[in-house]
Short mmCIF file of C-alpha atoms and ligand atoms in Angstrom, two decimals:
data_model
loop_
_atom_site.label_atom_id
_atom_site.label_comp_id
_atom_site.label_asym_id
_atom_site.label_seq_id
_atom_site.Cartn_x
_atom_site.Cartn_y
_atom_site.Cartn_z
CA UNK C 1 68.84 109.43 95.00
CA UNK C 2 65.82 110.64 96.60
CA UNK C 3 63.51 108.42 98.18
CA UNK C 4 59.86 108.99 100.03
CA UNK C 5 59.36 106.44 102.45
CA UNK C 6 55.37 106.38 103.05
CA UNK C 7 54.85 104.78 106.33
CA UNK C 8 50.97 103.57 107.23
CA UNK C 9 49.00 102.43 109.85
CA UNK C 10 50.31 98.45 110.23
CA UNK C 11 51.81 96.60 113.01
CA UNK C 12 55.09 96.84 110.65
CA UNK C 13 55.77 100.00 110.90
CA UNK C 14 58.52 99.48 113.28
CA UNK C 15 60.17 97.43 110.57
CA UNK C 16 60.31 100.54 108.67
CA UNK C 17 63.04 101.89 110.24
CA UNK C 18 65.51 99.66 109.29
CA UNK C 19 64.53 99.99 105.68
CA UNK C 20 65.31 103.85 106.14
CA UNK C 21 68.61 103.13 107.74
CA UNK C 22 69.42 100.91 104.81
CA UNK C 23 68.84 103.62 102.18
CA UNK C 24 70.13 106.55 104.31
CA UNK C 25 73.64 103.93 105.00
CA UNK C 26 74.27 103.52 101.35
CA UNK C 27 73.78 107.37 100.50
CA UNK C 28 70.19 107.85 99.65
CA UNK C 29 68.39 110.97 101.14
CA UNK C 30 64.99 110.11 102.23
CA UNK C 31 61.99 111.51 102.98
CA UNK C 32 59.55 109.92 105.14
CA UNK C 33 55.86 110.69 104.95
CA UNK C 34 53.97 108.66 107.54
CA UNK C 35 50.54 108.48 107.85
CA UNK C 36 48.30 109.94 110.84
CA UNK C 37 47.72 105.89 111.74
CA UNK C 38 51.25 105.54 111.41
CA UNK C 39 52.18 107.75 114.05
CA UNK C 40 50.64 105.97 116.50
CA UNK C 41 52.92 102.97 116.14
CA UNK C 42 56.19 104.71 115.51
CA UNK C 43 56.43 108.41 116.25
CA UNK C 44 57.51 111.59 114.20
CA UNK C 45 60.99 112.42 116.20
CA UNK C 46 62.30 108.72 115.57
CA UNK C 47 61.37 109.32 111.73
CA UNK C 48 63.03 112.69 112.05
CA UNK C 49 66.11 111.71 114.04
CA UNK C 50 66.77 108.91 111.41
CA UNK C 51 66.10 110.55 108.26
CA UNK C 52 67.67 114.44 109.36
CA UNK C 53 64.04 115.90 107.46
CA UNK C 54 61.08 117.34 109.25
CA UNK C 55 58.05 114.73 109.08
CA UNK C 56 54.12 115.11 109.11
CA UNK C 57 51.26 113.58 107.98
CA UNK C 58 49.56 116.78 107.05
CA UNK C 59 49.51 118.66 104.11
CA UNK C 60 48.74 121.97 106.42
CA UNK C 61 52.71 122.00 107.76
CA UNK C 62 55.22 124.17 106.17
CA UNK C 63 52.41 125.02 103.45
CA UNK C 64 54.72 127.62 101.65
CA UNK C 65 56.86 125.13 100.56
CA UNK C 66 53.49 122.98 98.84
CA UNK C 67 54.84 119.81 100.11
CA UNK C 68 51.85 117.93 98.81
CA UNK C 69 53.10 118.70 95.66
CA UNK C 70 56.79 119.23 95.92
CA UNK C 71 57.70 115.82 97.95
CA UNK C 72 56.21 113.78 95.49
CA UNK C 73 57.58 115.60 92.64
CA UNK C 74 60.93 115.88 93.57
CA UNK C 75 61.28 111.57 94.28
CA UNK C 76 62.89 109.33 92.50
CA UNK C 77 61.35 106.42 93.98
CA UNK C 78 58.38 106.17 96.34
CA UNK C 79 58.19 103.29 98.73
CA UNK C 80 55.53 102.69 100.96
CA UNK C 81 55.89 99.97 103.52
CA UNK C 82 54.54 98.82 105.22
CA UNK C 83 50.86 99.42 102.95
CA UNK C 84 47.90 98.81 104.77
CA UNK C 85 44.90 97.89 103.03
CA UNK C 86 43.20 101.46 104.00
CA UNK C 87 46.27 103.06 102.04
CA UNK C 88 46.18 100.69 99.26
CA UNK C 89 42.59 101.27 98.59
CA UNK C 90 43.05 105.39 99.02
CA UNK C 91 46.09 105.02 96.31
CA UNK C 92 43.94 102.74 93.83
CA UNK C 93 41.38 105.45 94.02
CA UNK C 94 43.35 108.11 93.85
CA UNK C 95 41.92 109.80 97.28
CA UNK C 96 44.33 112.70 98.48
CA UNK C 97 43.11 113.16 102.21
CA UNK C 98 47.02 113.21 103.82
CA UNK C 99 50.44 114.46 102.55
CA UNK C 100 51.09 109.99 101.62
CA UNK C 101 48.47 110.02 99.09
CA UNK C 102 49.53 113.73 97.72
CA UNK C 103 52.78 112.51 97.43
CA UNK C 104 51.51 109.05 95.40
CA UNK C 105 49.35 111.57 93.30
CA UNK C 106 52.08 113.76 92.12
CA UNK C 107 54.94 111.39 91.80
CA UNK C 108 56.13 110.79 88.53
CA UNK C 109 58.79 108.38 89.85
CA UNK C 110 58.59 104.02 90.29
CA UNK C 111 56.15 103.41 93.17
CA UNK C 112 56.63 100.43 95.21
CA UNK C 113 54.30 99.17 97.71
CA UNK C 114 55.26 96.27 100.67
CA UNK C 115 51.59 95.82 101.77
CA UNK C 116 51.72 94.35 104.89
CA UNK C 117 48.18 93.09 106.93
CA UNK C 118 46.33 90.16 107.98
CA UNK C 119 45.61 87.17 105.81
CA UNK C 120 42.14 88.06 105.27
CA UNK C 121 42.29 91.30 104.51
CA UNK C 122 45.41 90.99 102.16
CA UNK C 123 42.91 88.44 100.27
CA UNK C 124 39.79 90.38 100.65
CA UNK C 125 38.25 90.90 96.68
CA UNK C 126 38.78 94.82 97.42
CA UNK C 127 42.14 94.28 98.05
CA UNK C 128 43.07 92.04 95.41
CA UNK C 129 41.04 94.69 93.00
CA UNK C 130 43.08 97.39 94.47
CA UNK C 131 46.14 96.00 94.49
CA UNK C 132 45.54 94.73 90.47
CA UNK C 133 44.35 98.57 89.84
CA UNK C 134 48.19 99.89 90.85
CA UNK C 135 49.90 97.07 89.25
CA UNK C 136 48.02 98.06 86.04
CA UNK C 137 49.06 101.80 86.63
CA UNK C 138 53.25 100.30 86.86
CA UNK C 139 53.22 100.65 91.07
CA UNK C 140 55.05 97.30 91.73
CA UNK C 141 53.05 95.62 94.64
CA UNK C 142 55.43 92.82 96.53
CA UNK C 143 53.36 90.07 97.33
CA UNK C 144 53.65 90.00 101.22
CA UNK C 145 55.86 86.83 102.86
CA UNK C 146 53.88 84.39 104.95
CA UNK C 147 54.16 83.58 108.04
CA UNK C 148 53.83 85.19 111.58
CA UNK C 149 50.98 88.07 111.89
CA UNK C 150 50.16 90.14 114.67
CA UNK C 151 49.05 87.84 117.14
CA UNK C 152 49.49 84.38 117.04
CA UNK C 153 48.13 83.77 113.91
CA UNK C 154 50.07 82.77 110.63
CA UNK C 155 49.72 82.95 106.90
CA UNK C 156 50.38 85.64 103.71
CA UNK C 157 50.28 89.01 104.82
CA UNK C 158 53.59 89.74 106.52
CA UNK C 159 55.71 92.27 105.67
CA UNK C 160 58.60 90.85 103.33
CA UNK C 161 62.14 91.39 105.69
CA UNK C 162 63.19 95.39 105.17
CA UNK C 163 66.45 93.96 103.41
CA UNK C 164 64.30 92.51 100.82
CA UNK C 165 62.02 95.61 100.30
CA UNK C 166 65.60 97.63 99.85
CA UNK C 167 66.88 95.13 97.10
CA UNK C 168 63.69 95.46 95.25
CA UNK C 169 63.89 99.13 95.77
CA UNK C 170 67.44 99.55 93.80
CA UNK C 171 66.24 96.95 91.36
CA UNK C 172 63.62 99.82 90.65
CA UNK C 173 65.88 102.56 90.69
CA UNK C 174 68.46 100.88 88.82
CA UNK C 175 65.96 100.58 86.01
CA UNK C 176 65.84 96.80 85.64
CA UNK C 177 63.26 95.63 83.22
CA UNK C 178 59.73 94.44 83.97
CA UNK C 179 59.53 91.71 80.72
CA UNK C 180 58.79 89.33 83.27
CA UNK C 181 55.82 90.86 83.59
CA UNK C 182 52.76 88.47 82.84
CA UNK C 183 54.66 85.78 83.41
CA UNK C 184 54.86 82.85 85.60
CA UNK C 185 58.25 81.51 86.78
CA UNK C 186 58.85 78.59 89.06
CA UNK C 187 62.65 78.56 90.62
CA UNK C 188 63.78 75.16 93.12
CA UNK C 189 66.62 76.79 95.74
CA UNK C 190 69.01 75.14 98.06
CA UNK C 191 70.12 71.43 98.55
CA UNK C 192 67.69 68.17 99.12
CA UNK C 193 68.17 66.16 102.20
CA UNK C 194 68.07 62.36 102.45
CA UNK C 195 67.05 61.01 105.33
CA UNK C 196 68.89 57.98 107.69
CA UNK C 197 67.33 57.55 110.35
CA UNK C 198 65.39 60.66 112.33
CA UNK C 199 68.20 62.62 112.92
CA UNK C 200 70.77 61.88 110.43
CA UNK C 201 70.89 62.88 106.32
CA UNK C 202 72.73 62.59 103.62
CA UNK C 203 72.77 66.37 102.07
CA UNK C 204 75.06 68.58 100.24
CA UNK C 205 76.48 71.96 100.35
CA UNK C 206 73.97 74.36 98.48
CA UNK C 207 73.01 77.41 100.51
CA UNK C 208 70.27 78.37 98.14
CA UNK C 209 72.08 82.00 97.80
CA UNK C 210 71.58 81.15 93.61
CA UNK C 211 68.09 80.00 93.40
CA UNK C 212 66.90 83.15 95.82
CA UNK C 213 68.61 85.94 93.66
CA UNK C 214 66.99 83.90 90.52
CA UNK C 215 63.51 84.27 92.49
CA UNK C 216 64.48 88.08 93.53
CA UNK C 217 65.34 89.29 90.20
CA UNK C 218 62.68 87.57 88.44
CA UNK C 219 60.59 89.37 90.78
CA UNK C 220 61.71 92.32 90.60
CA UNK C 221 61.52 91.49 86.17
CA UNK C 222 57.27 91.42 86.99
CA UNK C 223 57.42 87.72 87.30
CA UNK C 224 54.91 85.82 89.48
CA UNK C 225 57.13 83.39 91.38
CA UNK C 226 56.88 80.07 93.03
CA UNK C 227 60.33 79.10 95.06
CA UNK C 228 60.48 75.83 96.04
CA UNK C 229 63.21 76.19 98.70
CA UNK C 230 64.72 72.78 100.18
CA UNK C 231 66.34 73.46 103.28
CA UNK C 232 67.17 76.96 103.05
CA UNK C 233 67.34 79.49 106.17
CA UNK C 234 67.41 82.95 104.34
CA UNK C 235 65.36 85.74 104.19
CA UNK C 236 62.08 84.94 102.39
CA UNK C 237 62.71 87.17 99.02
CA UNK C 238 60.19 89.82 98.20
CA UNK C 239 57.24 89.02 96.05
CA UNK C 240 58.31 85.10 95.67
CA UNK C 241 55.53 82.61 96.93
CA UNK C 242 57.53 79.53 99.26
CA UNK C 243 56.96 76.59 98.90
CA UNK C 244 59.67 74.37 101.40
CA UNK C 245 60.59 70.84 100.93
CA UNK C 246 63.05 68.48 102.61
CA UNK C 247 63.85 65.93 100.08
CA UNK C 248 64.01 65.15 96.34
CA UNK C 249 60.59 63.17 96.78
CA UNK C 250 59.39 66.54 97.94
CA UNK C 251 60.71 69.06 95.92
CA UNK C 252 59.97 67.02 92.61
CA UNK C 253 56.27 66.73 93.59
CA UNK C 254 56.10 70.50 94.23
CA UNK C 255 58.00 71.59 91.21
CA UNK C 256 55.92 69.11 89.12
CA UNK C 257 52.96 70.71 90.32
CA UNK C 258 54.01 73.90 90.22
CA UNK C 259 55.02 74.45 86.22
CA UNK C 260 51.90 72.34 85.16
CA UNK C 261 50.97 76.08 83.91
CA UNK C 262 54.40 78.07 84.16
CA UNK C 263 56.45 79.85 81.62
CA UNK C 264 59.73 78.99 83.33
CA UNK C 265 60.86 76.84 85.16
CA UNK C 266 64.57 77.34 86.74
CA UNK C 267 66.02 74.15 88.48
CA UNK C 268 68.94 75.56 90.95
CA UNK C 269 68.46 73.23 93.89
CA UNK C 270 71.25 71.05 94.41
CA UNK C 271 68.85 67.66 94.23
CA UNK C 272 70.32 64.48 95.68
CA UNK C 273 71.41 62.18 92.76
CA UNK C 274 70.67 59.15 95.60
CA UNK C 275 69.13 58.11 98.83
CA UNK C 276 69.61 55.73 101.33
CA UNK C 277 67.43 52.49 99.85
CA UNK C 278 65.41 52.58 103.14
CA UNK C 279 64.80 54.99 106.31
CA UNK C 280 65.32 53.96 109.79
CA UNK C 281 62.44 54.84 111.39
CA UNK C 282 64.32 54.97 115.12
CA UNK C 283 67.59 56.61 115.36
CA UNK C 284 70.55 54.44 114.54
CA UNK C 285 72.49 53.77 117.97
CA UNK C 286 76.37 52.96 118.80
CA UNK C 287 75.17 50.29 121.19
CA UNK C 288 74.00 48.51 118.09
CA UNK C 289 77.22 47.67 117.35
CA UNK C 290 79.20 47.98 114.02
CA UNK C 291 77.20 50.20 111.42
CA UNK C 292 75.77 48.20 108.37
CA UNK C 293 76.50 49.94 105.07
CA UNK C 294 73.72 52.40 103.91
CA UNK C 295 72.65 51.01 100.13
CA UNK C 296 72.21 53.89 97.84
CA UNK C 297 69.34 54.07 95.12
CA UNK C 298 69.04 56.51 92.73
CA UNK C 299 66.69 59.29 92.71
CA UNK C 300 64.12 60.47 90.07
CA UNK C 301 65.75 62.93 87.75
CA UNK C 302 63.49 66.20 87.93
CA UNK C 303 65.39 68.32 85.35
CA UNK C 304 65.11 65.38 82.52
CA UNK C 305 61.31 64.63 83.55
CA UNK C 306 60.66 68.03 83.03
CA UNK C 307 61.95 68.03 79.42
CA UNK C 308 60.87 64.49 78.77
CA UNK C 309 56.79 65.80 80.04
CA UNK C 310 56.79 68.63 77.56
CA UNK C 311 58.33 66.77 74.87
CA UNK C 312 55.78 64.19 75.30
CA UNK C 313 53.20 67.10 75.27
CA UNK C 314 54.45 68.92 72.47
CA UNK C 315 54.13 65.46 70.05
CA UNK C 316 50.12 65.29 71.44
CA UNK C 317 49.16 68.51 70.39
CA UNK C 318 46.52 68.54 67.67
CA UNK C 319 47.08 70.43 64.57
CA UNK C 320 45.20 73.35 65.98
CA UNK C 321 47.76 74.29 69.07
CA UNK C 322 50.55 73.11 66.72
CA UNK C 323 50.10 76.34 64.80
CA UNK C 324 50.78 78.06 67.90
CA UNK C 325 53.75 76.54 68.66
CA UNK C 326 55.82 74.55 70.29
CA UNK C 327 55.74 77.87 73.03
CA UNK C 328 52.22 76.80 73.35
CA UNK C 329 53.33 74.16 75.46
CA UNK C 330 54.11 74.82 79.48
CA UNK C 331 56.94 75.23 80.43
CA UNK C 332 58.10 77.29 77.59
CA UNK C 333 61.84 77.71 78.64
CA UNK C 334 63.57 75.06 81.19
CA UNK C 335 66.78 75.80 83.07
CA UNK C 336 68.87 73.38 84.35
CA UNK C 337 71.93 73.91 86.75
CA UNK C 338 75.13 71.77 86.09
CA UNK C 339 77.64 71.74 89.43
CA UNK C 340 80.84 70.42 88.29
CA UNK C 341 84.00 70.05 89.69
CA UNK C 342 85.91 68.84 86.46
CA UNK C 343 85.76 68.65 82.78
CA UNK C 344 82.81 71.71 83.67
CA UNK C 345 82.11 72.65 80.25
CA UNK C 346 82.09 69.29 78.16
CA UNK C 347 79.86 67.76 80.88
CA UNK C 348 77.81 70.74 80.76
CA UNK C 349 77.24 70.25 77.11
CA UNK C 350 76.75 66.27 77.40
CA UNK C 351 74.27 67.07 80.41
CA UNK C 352 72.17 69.56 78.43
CA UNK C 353 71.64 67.59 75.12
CA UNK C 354 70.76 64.64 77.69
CA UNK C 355 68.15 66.70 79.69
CA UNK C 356 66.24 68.65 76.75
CA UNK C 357 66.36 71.97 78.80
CA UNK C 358 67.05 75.15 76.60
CA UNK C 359 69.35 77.13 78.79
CA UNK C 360 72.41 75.18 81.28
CA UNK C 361 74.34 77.10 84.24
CA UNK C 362 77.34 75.52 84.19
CA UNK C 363 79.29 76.00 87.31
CA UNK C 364 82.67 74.93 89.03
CA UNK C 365 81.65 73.80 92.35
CA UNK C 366 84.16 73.26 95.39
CA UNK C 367 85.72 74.16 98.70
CA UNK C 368 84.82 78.52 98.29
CA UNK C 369 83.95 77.71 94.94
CA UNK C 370 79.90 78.99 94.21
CA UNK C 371 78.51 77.00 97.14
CA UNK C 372 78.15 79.48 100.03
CA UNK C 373 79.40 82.23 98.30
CA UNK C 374 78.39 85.58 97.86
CA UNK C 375 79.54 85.58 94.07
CA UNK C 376 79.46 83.23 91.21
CA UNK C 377 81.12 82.80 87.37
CA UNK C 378 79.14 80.53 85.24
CA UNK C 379 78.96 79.64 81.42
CA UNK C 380 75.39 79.56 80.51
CA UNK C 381 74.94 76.80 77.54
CA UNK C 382 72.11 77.71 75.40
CA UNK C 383 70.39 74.52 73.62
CA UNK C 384 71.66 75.16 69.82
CA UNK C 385 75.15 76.35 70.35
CA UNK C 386 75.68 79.43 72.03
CA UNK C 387 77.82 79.63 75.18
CA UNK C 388 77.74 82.82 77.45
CA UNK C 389 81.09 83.78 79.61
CA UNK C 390 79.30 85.13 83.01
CA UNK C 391 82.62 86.63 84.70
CA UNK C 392 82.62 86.43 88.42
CA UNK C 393 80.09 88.70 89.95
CA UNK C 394 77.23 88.91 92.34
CA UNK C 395 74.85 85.78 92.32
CA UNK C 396 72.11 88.86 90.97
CA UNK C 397 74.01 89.23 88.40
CA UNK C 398 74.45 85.91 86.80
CA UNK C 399 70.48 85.77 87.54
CA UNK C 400 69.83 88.84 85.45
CA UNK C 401 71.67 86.99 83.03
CA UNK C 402 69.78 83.82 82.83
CA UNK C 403 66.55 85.73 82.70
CA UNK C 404 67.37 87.74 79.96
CA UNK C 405 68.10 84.76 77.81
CA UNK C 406 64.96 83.16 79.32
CA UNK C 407 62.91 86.47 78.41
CA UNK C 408 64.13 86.34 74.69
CA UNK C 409 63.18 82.78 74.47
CA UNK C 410 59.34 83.61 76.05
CA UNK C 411 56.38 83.86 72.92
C1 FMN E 1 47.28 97.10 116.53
C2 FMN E 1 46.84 97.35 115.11
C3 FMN E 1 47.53 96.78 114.08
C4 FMN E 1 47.15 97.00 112.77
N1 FMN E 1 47.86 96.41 111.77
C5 FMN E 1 47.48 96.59 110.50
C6 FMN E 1 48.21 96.01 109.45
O1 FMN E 1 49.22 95.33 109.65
N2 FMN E 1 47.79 96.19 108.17
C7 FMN E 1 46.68 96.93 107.88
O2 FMN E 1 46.33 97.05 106.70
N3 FMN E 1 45.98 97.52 108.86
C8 FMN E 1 46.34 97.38 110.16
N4 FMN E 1 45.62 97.97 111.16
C9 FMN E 1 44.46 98.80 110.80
C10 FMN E 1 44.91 100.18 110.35
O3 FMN E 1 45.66 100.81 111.35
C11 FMN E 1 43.71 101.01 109.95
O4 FMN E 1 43.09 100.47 108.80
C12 FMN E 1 44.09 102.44 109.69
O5 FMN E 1 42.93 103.17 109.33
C13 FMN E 1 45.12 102.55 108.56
O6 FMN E 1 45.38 103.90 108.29
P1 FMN E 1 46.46 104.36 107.21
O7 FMN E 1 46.32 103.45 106.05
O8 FMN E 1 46.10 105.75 106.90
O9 FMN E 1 47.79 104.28 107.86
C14 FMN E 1 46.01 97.81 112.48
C15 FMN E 1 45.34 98.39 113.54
C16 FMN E 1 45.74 98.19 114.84
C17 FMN E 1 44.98 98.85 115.94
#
């Protein structure tokens, strides 16, 4: 395939060079078009050594081949990342003062955009107008990650990690669907820790590889996301919002709040079914002599609360919302995760008639068995009857699954 890489004036643009070596390692040719700002952070002969193509920012090179008009028309994806704000706003407006914003004018490919820049000006009102001006045109913006900036400051505005932007990228070219767009999805990732004492927890094995290819394929679907990630050390995906929690206290308070207004809400964390009764609020010592027994209590059940809440809600609603509904009622569709290591499928069943969710991943769990792993095969129990064979596949696939069920349950 060929791909334009715009590069623009940020602090990131360094960061763009391992996105190019991604695409031009798995086969893609690429073109990059930096911008004059660009240049100043990362210069033309490293673009040209790494993509084998001449590079400028000015339409005024090479002018008998029109590259203003022939780069962009000969792409089948453009990417620009990282976006500053200053090429955001030129693309929203449709300014053409470079060979970039030819290129964006005379595309007829998928545009993607990483914007990458400082909290502020990621949340400036021009921004947000500019940024809502190419989503409404089919560019997909990824919502910047959070965290480290420039200096020393923090927040939303850093440039998602370049393995991130290249998965949404070949979601894109791979054509994937955007009937999440619109929509707001709320995914829990990874495995809730219990606390001891200071130091010590009871936890399980969940590596949260599931819950962030649910959050990068929804994503990539349109979908605004909220992950709620419980002790997870992967790559932030692209476009998800992160919420991170420690325990099932936590994550149930931030999933609650969370799908008060959502349209989904996927529960893939592996939550603690109990906790120690009480904490020790020093670390336990071996001088103390022999250990007493830690006294488990159960822990709320988040995927049944979340049925029980919109069942509740569904019986209050006057005769006016009734008539739209029982989609008229948030969460629409609830997806609960069922980790078994026996009897998988008739416990998934008994579990999802118990838990009033509409769709169940049932899953064999076990030493190599979906936790840690790369893959996953699941059965996906649908509330009503159906059962859907997932054979064993990337963890992006089973996701794509699970949201096209979800999407053809949505109003
Ligand atoms: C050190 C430094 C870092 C910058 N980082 C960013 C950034 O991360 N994001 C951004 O939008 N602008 C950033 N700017 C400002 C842009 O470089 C400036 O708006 C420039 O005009 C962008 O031009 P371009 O969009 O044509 O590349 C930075 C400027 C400097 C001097």
């Amino acid at each position: 395939m060929k791909v334009v890489l715009g590069v623009s004036g940020g602090i990131a643009a360094y960061k763009a060079c391992e996105l190019l070596r991604l695409f031009t390692e798995s086969g893609h040719e690429v073109r990059v078009v930096p911008t004059r700002e660009a240049l100043k952070f990362v210069g033309a002969p490293t673009w040209a050594a790494l993509s084998g193509h001449p590079v400028s920012a000015e339409v005024w090179d090479d002018v008998h081949e029109v590259p203003h008009v022939r780069i962009g028309k000969g792409a089948d994806l453009v990417v620009v990342a990282p976006a500053t704000a200053d090429v955001l706003a030129r693309a929203a407006h449709g300014l053409a003062g470079d060979l970039l914003t030819n290129t964006l004018l005379t595309a007829t490919c998928p545009v993607v955009f990483a914007p990458a820049m400082h909290t502020e000006m990621w949340q400036h009102a021009a921004t947000r107008a500019n940024v809502a001006t190419l989503r409404s045109r089919g560019a997909v913006v990824i919502d910047p990650a959070a965290g480290r900036l420039t200096g020393a400051d923090t927040g939303p505005g850093r440039l998602p990690d370049p393995a991130e932007i290249f998965q949404a990228c070949l979601r894109v070219l791979a054509g994937r669907p955007r009937d999440l767009a619109g929509r707001k999805v709320v995914v829990s990732a990874g495995g809730t820790r219990e606390a001891i004492d200071p130091v010590r927890f009871i936890g399980n094995r969940s590596s949260g590889l599931q819950g962030y290819a649910l959050a990068r394929t929804a994503a990539a679907r349109g979908a605004e996301v909220t992950l709620v990630a419980a002790n997870v050390t992967l790559p932030d995906p692209a476009g998800a919002a992160i919420v991170r929690v420690e325990s099932t206290a936590e994550l149930r308070e931030a999933v609650l709040s969370a799908s008060a207004d959502a349209d989904v809400v996927v529960m893939a964390a592996a939550v603690a079914d109990f906790r120690p009764e009480s904490r020790h609020d020093a670390k336990i010592k071996k001088t103390d002599g022999e250990p007493e027994a830690i006294r488990l209590v159960k822990n709320p059940d988040i995927l049944a609360e979340l049925g029980e809440r919109r069942r509740a809600a569904r019986t209050a609603l006057t005769d006016g919302d009734r008539e739209a509904g029982p989609g008229a009622v948030p969460p629409r569709v609830i997806v609960g995760f069922a980790a078994e290591t026996h009897d998988v499928l008739a416990n998934g069943q008994a579990k999802l008639a118990r838990k009033g969710c509409d769709l169940l991943v049932v899953n064999q769990v076990g030493e190599g068995l979906a936790f840690g792993t790369a893959g996953n095969a699941a059965t996906v129990l649908v509330a009503g009857g159906e059962a859907v064979e997932v054979p064993f596949g990337p963890k992006e696939d089973l996701a794509d699954v699970v949201w096209d069920l979800v999407a053809a349950r949505l109003p």
